[in-house]
PDB file of C-alpha atoms in Angstrom:
ATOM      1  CA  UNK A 292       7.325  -9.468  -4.338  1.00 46.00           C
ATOM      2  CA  UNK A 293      10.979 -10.246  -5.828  1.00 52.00           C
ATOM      3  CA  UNK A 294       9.752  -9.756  -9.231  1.00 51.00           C
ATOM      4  CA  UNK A 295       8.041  -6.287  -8.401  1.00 55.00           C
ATOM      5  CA  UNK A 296       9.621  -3.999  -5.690  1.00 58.00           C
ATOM      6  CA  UNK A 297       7.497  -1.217  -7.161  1.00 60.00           C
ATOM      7  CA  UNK A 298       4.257  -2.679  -6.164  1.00 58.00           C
ATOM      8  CA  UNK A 299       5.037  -3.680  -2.562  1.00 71.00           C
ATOM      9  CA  UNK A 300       2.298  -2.248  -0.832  1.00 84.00           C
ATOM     10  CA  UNK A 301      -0.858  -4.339  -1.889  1.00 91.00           C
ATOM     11  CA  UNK A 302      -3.471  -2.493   0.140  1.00 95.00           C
ATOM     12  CA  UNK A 303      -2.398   0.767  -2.504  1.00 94.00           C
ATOM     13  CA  UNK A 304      -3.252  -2.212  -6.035  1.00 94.00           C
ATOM     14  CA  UNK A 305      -6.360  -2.957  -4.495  1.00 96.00           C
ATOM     15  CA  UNK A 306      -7.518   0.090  -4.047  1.00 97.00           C
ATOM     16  CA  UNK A 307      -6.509   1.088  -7.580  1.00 97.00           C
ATOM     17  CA  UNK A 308      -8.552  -1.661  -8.702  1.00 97.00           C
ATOM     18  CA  UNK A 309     -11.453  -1.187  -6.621  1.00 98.00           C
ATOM     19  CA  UNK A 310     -11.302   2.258  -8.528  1.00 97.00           C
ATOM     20  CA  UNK A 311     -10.883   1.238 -11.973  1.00 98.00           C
ATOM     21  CA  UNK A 312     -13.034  -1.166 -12.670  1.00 97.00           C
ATOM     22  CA  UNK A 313     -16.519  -1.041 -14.195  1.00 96.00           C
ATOM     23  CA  UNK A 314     -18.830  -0.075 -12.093  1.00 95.00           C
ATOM     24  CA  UNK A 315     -21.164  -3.518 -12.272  1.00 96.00           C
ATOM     25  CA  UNK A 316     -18.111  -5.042 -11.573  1.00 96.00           C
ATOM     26  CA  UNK A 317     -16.754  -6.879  -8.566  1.00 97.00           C
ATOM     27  CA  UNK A 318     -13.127  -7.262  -7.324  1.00 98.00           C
ATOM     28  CA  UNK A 319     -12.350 -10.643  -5.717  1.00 98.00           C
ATOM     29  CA  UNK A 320      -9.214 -10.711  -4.170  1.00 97.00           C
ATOM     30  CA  UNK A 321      -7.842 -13.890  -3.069  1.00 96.00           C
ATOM     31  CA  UNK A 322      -4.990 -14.393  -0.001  1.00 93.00           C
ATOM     32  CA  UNK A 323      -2.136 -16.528  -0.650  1.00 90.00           C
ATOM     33  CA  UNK A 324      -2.600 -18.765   1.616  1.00 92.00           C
ATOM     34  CA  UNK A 325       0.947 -18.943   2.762  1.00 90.00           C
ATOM     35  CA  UNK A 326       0.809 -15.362   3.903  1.00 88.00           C
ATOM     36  CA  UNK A 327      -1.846 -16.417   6.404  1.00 90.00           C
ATOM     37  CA  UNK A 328      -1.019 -14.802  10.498  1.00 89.00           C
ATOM     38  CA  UNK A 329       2.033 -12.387   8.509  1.00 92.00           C
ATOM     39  CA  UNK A 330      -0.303  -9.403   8.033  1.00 93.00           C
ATOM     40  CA  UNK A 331      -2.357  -7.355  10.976  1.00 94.00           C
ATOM     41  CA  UNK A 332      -5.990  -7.900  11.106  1.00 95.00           C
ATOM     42  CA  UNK A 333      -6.484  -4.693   9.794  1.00 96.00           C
ATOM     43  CA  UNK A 334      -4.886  -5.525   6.329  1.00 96.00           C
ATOM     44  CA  UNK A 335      -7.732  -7.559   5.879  1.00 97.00           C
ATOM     45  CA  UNK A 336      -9.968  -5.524   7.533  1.00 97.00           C
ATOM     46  CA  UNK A 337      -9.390  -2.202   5.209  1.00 98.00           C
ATOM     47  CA  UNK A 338      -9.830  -4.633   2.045  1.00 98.00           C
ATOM     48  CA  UNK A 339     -13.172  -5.544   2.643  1.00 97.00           C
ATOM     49  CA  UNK A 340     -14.099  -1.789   3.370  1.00 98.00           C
ATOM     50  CA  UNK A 341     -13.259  -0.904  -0.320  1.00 97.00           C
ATOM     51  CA  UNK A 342     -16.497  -0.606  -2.283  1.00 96.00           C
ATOM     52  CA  UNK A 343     -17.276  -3.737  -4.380  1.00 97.00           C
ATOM     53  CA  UNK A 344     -14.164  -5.751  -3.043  1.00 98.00           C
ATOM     54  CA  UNK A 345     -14.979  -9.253  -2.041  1.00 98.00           C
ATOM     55  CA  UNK A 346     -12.138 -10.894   0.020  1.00 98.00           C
ATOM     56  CA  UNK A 347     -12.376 -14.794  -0.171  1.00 97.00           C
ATOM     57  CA  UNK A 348     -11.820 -17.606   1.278  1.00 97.00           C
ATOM     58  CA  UNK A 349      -7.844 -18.403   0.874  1.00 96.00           C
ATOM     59  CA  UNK A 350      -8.381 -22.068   1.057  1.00 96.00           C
ATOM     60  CA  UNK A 351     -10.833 -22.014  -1.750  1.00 96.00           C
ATOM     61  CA  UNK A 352      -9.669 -23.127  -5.380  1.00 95.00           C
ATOM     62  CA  UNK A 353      -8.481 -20.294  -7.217  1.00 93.00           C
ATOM     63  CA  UNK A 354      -8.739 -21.829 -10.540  1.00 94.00           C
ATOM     64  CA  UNK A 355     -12.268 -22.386  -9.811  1.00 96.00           C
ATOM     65  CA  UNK A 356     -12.909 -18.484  -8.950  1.00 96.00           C
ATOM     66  CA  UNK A 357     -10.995 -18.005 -12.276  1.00 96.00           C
ATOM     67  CA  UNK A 358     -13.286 -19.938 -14.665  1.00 97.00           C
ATOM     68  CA  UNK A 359     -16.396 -17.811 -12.994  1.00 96.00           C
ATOM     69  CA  UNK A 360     -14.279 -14.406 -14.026  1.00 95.00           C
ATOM     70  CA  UNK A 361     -13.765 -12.151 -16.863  1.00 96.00           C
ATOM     71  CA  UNK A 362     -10.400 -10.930 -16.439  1.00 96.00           C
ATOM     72  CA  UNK A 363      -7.374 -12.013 -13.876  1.00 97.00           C
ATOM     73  CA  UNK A 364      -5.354  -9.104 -12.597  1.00 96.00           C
ATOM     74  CA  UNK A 365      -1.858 -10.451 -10.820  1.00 93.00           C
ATOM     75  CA  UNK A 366       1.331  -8.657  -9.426  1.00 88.00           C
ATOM     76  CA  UNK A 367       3.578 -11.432 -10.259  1.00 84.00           C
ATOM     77  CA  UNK A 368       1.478 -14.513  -9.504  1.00 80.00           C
ATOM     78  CA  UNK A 369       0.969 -17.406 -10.751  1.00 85.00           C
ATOM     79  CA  UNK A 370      -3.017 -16.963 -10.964  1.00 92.00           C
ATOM     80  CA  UNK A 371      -1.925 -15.927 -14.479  1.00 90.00           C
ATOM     81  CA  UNK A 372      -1.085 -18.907 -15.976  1.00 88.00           C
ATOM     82  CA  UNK A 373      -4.375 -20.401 -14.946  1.00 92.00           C
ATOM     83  CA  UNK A 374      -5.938 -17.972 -16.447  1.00 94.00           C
ATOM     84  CA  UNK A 375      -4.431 -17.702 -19.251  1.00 91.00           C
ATOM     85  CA  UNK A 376      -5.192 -21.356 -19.425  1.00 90.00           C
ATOM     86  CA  UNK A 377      -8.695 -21.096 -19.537  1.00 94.00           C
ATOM     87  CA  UNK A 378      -8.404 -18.273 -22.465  1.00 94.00           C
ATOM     88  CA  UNK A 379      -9.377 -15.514 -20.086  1.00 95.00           C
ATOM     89  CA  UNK A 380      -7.135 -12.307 -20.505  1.00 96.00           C
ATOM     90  CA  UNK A 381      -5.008 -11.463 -17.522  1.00 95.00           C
ATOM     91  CA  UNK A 382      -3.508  -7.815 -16.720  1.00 95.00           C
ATOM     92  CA  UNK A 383       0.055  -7.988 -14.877  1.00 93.00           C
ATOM     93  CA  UNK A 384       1.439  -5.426 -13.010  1.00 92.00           C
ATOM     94  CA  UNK A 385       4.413  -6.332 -11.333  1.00 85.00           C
ATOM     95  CA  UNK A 386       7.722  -7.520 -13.815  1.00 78.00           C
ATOM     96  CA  UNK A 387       7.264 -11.002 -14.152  1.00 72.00           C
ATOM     97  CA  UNK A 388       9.775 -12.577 -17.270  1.00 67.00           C
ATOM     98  CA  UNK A 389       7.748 -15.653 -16.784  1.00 64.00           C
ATOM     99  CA  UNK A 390       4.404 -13.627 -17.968  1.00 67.00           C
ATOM    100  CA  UNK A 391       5.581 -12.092 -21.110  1.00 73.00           C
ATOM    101  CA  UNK A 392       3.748 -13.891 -23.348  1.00 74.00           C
ATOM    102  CA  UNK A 393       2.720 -11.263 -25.710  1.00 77.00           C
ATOM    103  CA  UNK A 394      -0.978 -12.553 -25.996  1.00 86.00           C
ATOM    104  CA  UNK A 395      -3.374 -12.334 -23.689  1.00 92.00           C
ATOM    105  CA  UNK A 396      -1.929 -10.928 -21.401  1.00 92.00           C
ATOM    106  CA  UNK A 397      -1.524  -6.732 -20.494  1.00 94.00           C
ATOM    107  CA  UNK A 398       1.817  -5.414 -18.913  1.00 92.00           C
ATOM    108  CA  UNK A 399       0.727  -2.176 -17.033  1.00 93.00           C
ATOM    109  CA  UNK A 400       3.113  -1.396 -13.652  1.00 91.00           C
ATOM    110  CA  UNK A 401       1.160   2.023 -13.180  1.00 93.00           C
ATOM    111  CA  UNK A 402      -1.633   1.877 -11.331  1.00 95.00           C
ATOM    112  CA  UNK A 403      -2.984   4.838 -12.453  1.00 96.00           C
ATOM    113  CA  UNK A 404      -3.581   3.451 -16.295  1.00 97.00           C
ATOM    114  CA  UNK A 405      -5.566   0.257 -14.567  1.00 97.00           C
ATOM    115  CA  UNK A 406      -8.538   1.619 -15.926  1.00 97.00           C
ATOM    116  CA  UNK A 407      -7.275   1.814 -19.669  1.00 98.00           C
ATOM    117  CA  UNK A 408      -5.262  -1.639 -19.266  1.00 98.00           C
ATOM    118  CA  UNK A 409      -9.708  -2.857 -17.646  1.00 98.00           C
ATOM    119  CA  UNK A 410     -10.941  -1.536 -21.009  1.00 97.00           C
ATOM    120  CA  UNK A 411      -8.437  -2.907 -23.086  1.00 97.00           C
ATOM    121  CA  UNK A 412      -7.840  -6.422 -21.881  1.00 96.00           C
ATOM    122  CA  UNK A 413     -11.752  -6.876 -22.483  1.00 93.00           C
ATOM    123  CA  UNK A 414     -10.743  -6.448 -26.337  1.00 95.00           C
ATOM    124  CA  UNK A 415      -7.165  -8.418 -26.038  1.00 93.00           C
ATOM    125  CA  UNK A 416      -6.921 -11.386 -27.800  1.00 91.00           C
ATOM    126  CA  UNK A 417      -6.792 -14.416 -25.839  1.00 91.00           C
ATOM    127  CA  UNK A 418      -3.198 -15.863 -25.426  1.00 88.00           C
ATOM    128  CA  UNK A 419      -2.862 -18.839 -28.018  1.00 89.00           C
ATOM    129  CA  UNK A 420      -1.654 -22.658 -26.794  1.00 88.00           C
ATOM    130  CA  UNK A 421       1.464 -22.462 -29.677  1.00 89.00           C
ATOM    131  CA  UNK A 422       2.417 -18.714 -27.734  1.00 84.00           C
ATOM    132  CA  UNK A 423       2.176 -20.075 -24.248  1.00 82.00           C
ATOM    133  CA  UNK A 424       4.220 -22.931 -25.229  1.00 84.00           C
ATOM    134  CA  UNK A 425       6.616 -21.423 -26.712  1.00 82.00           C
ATOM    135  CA  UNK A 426       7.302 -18.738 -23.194  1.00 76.00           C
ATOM    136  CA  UNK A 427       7.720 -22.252 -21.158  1.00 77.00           C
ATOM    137  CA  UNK A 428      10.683 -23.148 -23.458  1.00 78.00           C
ATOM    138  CA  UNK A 429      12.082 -19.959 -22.906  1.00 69.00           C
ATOM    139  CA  UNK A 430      12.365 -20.652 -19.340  1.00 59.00           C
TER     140      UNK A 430
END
């Protein structure tokens, strides 16, 4: 949570997701696995309460719950690059450098224009293999 201070409290992003998007629409959220016996029960707990939340499994393959979405929503992580990867767009809301690859991919810190940055990354361009190429030399 280096890379976004703003966005510390992760109960408060899912929520804001399990508000914004479409209504046919599920929200899979994924622990990182490293993060396993750091957080109360009830973390977990009030994320499966939200309507149309899913938490899974946090030993499962995340790229493989990526190719079966439409759109990857991360803070900072690194569940971006896979999906940018596999041409699927990917809203960030946290300040990650390493994400600014200027397609594919949706800035939007303010959880309150998630449902905007929802609509919009469904009409986004997908990020090209030249562009993301081009970020890695950067860093």
């Amino acid at each position: 949570m280096v890379l976004s201070p703003w966005h510390t409290n992760q109960l408060a992003v899912i929520e804001a997701l399990a508000k914004s998007i479409p209504h046919d629409a599920i929200l899979v959220v994924k622990e990182n696995p490293a993060m396993l016996g750091l957080r109360p029960k009830d973390f977990y707990e009030t994320i499966c309460s939200f309507p149309r939340v899913v938490l899974i499994n946090p030993y499962s393959s995340g790229l493989n719950w990526i190719k079966k979405t439409d759109m990857t929503v991360v803070i900072t992580g690194t569940a971006a690059w896979e999906a940018l990867r596999l041409k699927k767009p990917v809203i960030v809301i946290g300040d990650s450098p390493f994400l600014h690859v200027g397609e594919g991919v949706i800035i939007e810190p303010c959880l309150s224009n998630l449902n905007i940055a929802i609509q919009n990354a469904f009409k986004i361009k997908p990020a090209s293999d030249e562009a993301i190429i081009k970020l890695l030399w950067r860093h």
